[in-house]
Coordinates of N, CA and C in Angstrom, one line a residue:
M1 N 1.5 -1.3 -0.5 CA -0.5 0.3 -0.2 C 1.2 1.1 0.0
K2 N 2.0 1.6 0.3 CA 2.8 2.1 0.5 C 3.7 2.9 -0.8
T3 N 3.6 0.9 -1.1 CA 4.4 1.4 -2.8 C 3.1 2.4 -3.5
L4 N 2.1 2.4 -2.9 CA 1.0 3.0 -4.0 C 0.7 4.3 -3.7
K5 N 1.2 4.6 -3.0 CA 1.1 5.6 -2.0 C 2.0 6.3 -3.0
R6 N 3.2 5.6 -2.7 CA 4.6 7.0 -3.1 C 4.6 6.6 -5.1
I7 N 4.1 5.8 -6.0 CA 4.1 5.7 -7.0 C 3.0 7.0 -7.3
S8 N 1.7 6.5 -6.8 CA 0.7 8.2 -7.4 C 1.0 9.1 -6.5
F9 N 2.2 9.5 -5.7 CA 2.9 10.7 -5.4 C 3.3 11.4 -6.3
L10 N 3.9 10.7 -7.0 CA 5.7 11.1 -8.1 C 4.7 11.8 -9.3
V11 N 4.2 9.9 -9.3 CA 3.5 10.7 -10.9 C 2.2 11.9 -10.7
L12 N 1.7 12.3 -9.1 CA 1.2 13.8 -9.1 C 2.0 15.2 -9.6
L13 N 3.6 14.5 -8.8 CA 4.1 16.0 -8.9 C 5.1 15.9 -9.9
M14 N 5.4 14.8 -11.0 CA 5.4 14.4 -12.4 C 4.6 16.0 -13.6
T15 N 3.7 15.6 -13.0 CA 2.0 16.4 -13.3 C 2.4 17.5 -13.6
F16 N 2.8 18.0 -12.5 CA 2.6 19.2 -11.8 C 3.2 20.1 -12.1
V17 N 4.7 19.4 -12.7 CA 5.9 20.0 -12.9 C 6.2 20.2 -14.2
I18 N 5.6 19.2 -15.3 CA 5.4 19.1 -16.5 C 4.5 20.3 -16.7
S19 N 3.1 20.4 -16.1 CA 2.2 21.6 -16.6 C 3.2 23.0 -16.2
C20 N 4.0 23.1 -15.0 CA 4.3 24.3 -14.7 C 5.7 24.7 -15.8
T21 N 6.6 23.6 -16.5 CA 7.1 24.3 -17.5 C 6.5 24.1 -19.0
S22 N 5.4 24.1 -19.2 CA 4.5 24.2 -20.5 C 4.1 25.2 -20.0
M23 N 3.5 25.8 -19.0 CA 3.5 27.5 -18.8 C 4.6 28.5 -19.4
K24 N 5.6 28.0 -18.8 CA 6.6 29.0 -18.6 C 7.2 29.2 -20.0
N25 N 7.0 27.8 -20.5 CA 7.3 27.9 -22.0 C 6.8 29.3 -23.0
D26 N 5.4 29.1 -23.0 CA 4.0 30.0 -22.7 C 4.3 31.1 -23.1
A27 N 4.7 31.5 -22.5 CA 5.1 33.0 -21.3 C 5.6 33.5 -22.8
N28 N 6.7 32.7 -23.6 CA 7.8 33.8 -24.2 C 6.8 33.6 -25.6
N29 N 5.7 33.8 -25.5 CA 5.2 33.7 -27.2 C 4.4 35.5 -26.6
P30 N 3.9 36.1 -27.3 CA 4.2 37.6 -27.6 C 2.1 36.6 -27.7
V31 N 1.9 37.8 -27.3 CA -0.2 37.9 -27.6 C 0.3 40.0 -28.4
S32 N -0.3 39.7 -29.7 CA 0.2 40.8 -30.1 C -1.6 40.8 -30.8
G33 N -1.9 42.7 -30.9 CA -3.4 43.3 -31.6 C -3.7 44.6 -30.8
R34 N -5.5 44.2 -31.0 CA -5.5 45.9 -31.0 C -6.4 45.8 -29.9
V35 N -6.0 46.8 -28.6 CA -7.0 46.9 -27.7 C -8.5 47.6 -27.7
E36 N -9.5 47.0 -27.3 CA -10.9 47.0 -28.3 C -11.3 47.8 -26.6
S37 N -11.0 47.3 -25.8 CA -11.2 48.0 -24.5 C -11.0 48.0 -23.4
I38 N -11.1 49.3 -21.8 CA -10.2 49.5 -21.1 C -10.4 49.3 -19.4
E39 N -10.9 48.6 -18.4 CA -11.1 48.8 -17.4 C -9.8 49.2 -16.6
G40 N -10.1 50.3 -15.9 CA -9.4 50.1 -14.8 C -9.5 49.5 -13.6
G41 N -8.3 49.5 -12.8 CA -8.2 49.0 -11.4 C -7.2 49.7 -10.3
K42 N -6.7 48.6 -9.4 CA -5.9 49.0 -8.6 C -4.7 49.5 -8.7
D43 N -4.1 49.2 -9.3 CA -2.9 49.5 -9.4 C -2.4 49.1 -10.5
G44 N -3.4 49.4 -11.8 CA -2.9 49.1 -13.5 C -4.5 49.4 -14.0
Y45 N -4.7 48.6 -15.1 CA -5.2 48.5 -15.8 C -6.0 47.1 -16.8
T46 N -6.9 46.5 -17.3 CA -7.4 45.2 -17.9 C -7.2 45.2 -19.4
A47 N -6.5 45.0 -20.3 CA -7.0 45.9 -21.5 C -7.7 43.9 -22.1
K48 N -8.2 44.9 -23.3 CA -9.5 43.4 -24.4 C -8.3 43.7 -25.2
I49 N -8.0 42.4 -25.8 CA -6.4 42.4 -26.6 C -7.3 41.6 -28.4
T50 N -8.1 41.8 -29.4 CA -8.5 41.0 -30.2 C -7.0 40.8 -30.8
T51 N -6.4 39.7 -31.5 CA -5.5 39.7 -32.1 C -6.6 39.7 -33.6
D52 N -4.6 39.2 -34.5 CA -5.9 39.1 -36.1 C -6.6 37.8 -36.2
N53 N -6.1 36.6 -35.5 CA -7.3 35.9 -36.0 C -7.6 35.8 -35.0
K54 N -8.6 37.0 -34.4 CA -9.6 36.9 -33.9 C -9.9 36.1 -32.1
E55 N -9.3 35.8 -31.7 CA -8.8 35.7 -30.6 C -8.5 36.4 -29.5
V56 N -9.6 36.9 -28.4 CA -9.5 37.9 -27.5 C -9.2 37.5 -26.4
Y57 N -8.0 38.2 -25.9 CA -7.1 38.1 -24.6 C -7.8 39.4 -23.3
F58 N -7.9 38.9 -21.7 CA -7.7 40.1 -21.4 C -6.7 40.0 -20.2
A59 N -5.9 41.2 -20.9 CA -4.3 41.4 -20.5 C -5.1 42.4 -19.8
T60 N -4.4 41.5 -18.3 CA -3.6 42.7 -17.0 C -2.6 42.9 -16.6
I61 N -2.9 44.5 -17.7 CA -1.5 45.1 -17.6 C -1.3 45.9 -15.4
S62 N 0.5 45.9 -14.9 CA 0.0 46.6 -13.3 C 1.3 46.6 -13.3
I63 N 1.5 48.2 -12.6 CA 2.7 48.2 -12.2 C 4.1 47.7 -12.2
V64 N 3.6 47.3 -10.7 CA 4.2 46.4 -10.1 C 4.1 44.7 -11.2
N65 N 4.1 44.3 -11.5 CA 4.0 42.5 -12.1 C 4.7 43.4 -13.7
V66 N 4.9 44.6 -14.2 CA 5.9 44.5 -15.4 C 7.0 45.7 -15.0
G67 N 7.6 45.3 -13.3 CA 8.2 45.5 -13.0 C 9.0 46.8 -12.9
G68 N 8.1 48.0 -12.3 CA 7.8 49.5 -12.1 C 7.4 50.3 -13.1
P69 N 7.4 51.0 -12.7 CA 7.2 52.3 -13.5 C 8.1 52.8 -14.4
Q70 N 9.0 52.1 -14.4 CA 9.8 52.6 -15.6 C 8.8 52.0 -16.7
N71 N 8.5 50.6 -17.0 CA 8.2 49.9 -17.9 C 6.6 49.3 -18.3
Y72 N 5.8 50.5 -17.1 CA 4.7 50.9 -17.5 C 3.8 52.0 -18.6
K73 N 2.9 51.0 -18.6 CA 3.1 52.3 -20.1 C 1.8 52.2 -20.6
Q74 N -0.2 53.7 -19.8 CA -0.8 53.1 -20.4 C -1.5 53.1 -22.0
V75 N -2.0 52.0 -22.2 CA -2.3 52.0 -24.1 C -3.7 52.2 -23.9
K76 N -4.1 52.9 -25.0 CA -5.6 53.5 -25.3 C -6.4 53.1 -25.9
I77 N -7.8 52.9 -26.2 CA -8.4 51.8 -27.4 C -8.1 52.7 -29.3
G78 N -7.5 51.5 -29.2 CA -7.8 51.6 -30.9 C -5.6 51.2 -30.8
D79 N -5.0 51.1 -29.9 CA -3.2 50.9 -29.9 C -3.9 49.2 -30.9
V80 N -2.0 49.1 -31.1 CA -1.9 47.6 -31.8 C -0.7 47.8 -30.1
V81 N -1.0 46.4 -29.8 CA 0.0 46.3 -29.0 C 0.7 45.1 -29.1
T82 N 1.7 44.5 -28.0 CA 2.7 43.4 -28.4 C 2.7 43.3 -26.8
V83 N 2.4 42.2 -26.0 CA 2.8 41.8 -24.7 C 3.2 40.5 -24.4
K84 N 3.8 40.4 -23.1 CA 4.3 38.7 -23.0 C 4.0 38.7 -21.5
G85 N 4.0 37.5 -20.9 CA 3.6 37.8 -19.7 C 3.1 35.6 -19.6
E86 N 2.7 35.6 -18.4 CA 1.5 34.5 -17.9 C 0.1 34.2 -18.5
K87 N 0.4 33.1 -19.6 CA -1.3 33.0 -20.3 C -1.7 32.0 -19.3
W88 N -2.9 32.0 -19.0 CA -4.4 31.1 -18.6 C -5.9 31.2 -19.3
K89 N -6.4 29.8 -19.2 CA -7.9 30.2 -20.1 C -9.2 29.4 -19.0
T90 N -10.1 30.3 -18.8 CA -11.0 29.8 -18.3 C -11.8 28.9 -19.1
E91 N -12.7 28.5 -18.9 CA -14.3 28.2 -20.4 C -14.1 28.3 -21.0
D92 N -14.6 30.1 -20.9 CA -14.5 30.9 -22.8 C -13.8 32.1 -22.3
E93 N -12.5 32.2 -21.5 CA -12.0 33.6 -22.2 C -10.6 33.1 -21.8
N94 N -9.3 34.1 -22.5 CA -8.0 33.9 -22.5 C -7.5 34.9 -21.9
H95 N -7.0 34.7 -20.9 CA -6.1 36.0 -19.7 C -4.3 35.9 -20.3
I96 N -4.0 37.1 -20.1 CA -2.7 37.0 -19.3 C -2.2 37.9 -18.3
K97 N -1.6 37.7 -18.1 CA -0.3 38.8 -16.4 C 1.0 39.2 -17.4
V98 N 0.4 40.0 -17.3 CA 1.6 40.7 -18.8 C 2.9 41.5 -17.9
T99 N 3.8 40.9 -18.3 CA 5.1 40.9 -17.4 C 5.6 41.9 -18.6
E100 N 5.7 42.1 -19.5 CA 6.5 43.0 -20.6 C 6.3 43.6 -21.8
I101 N 5.6 45.0 -21.6 CA 5.0 45.4 -23.3 C 6.0 45.5 -24.0
V102 N 5.7 44.9 -24.6 CA 6.2 44.7 -26.4 C 6.8 46.6 -27.1
S103 N 6.2 46.6 -27.7 CA 5.2 48.0 -27.6 C 3.9 48.4 -27.6
V104 N 3.5 49.3 -28.4 CA 2.6 50.2 -28.0 C 2.5 51.3 -29.4
K105 N 1.9 50.3 -30.5 CA 1.4 51.5 -31.3 C -0.1 52.2 -31.4

């Protein structure tokens, strides 16, 4: 019985490590698109970004997550932006916690 518990624990641990690795690799894949809307927050904002492929991402952009005020930029509706960060998906929405604002045009 102890062996079964150990094997189960190892499988669970390996699954967790693999999923975390996949998420970090995905963080290097930037999101580019047009800002459709902006909702203000406590120390930043959430921008709704629509990509050329019609994918919609809700990008959370805060001063803390981008590394301080020197890296923080306020985007406007209609801007074309490229951002990098940690992505995740809910049932019907794509999200990204922005850690780098690559460009704003």
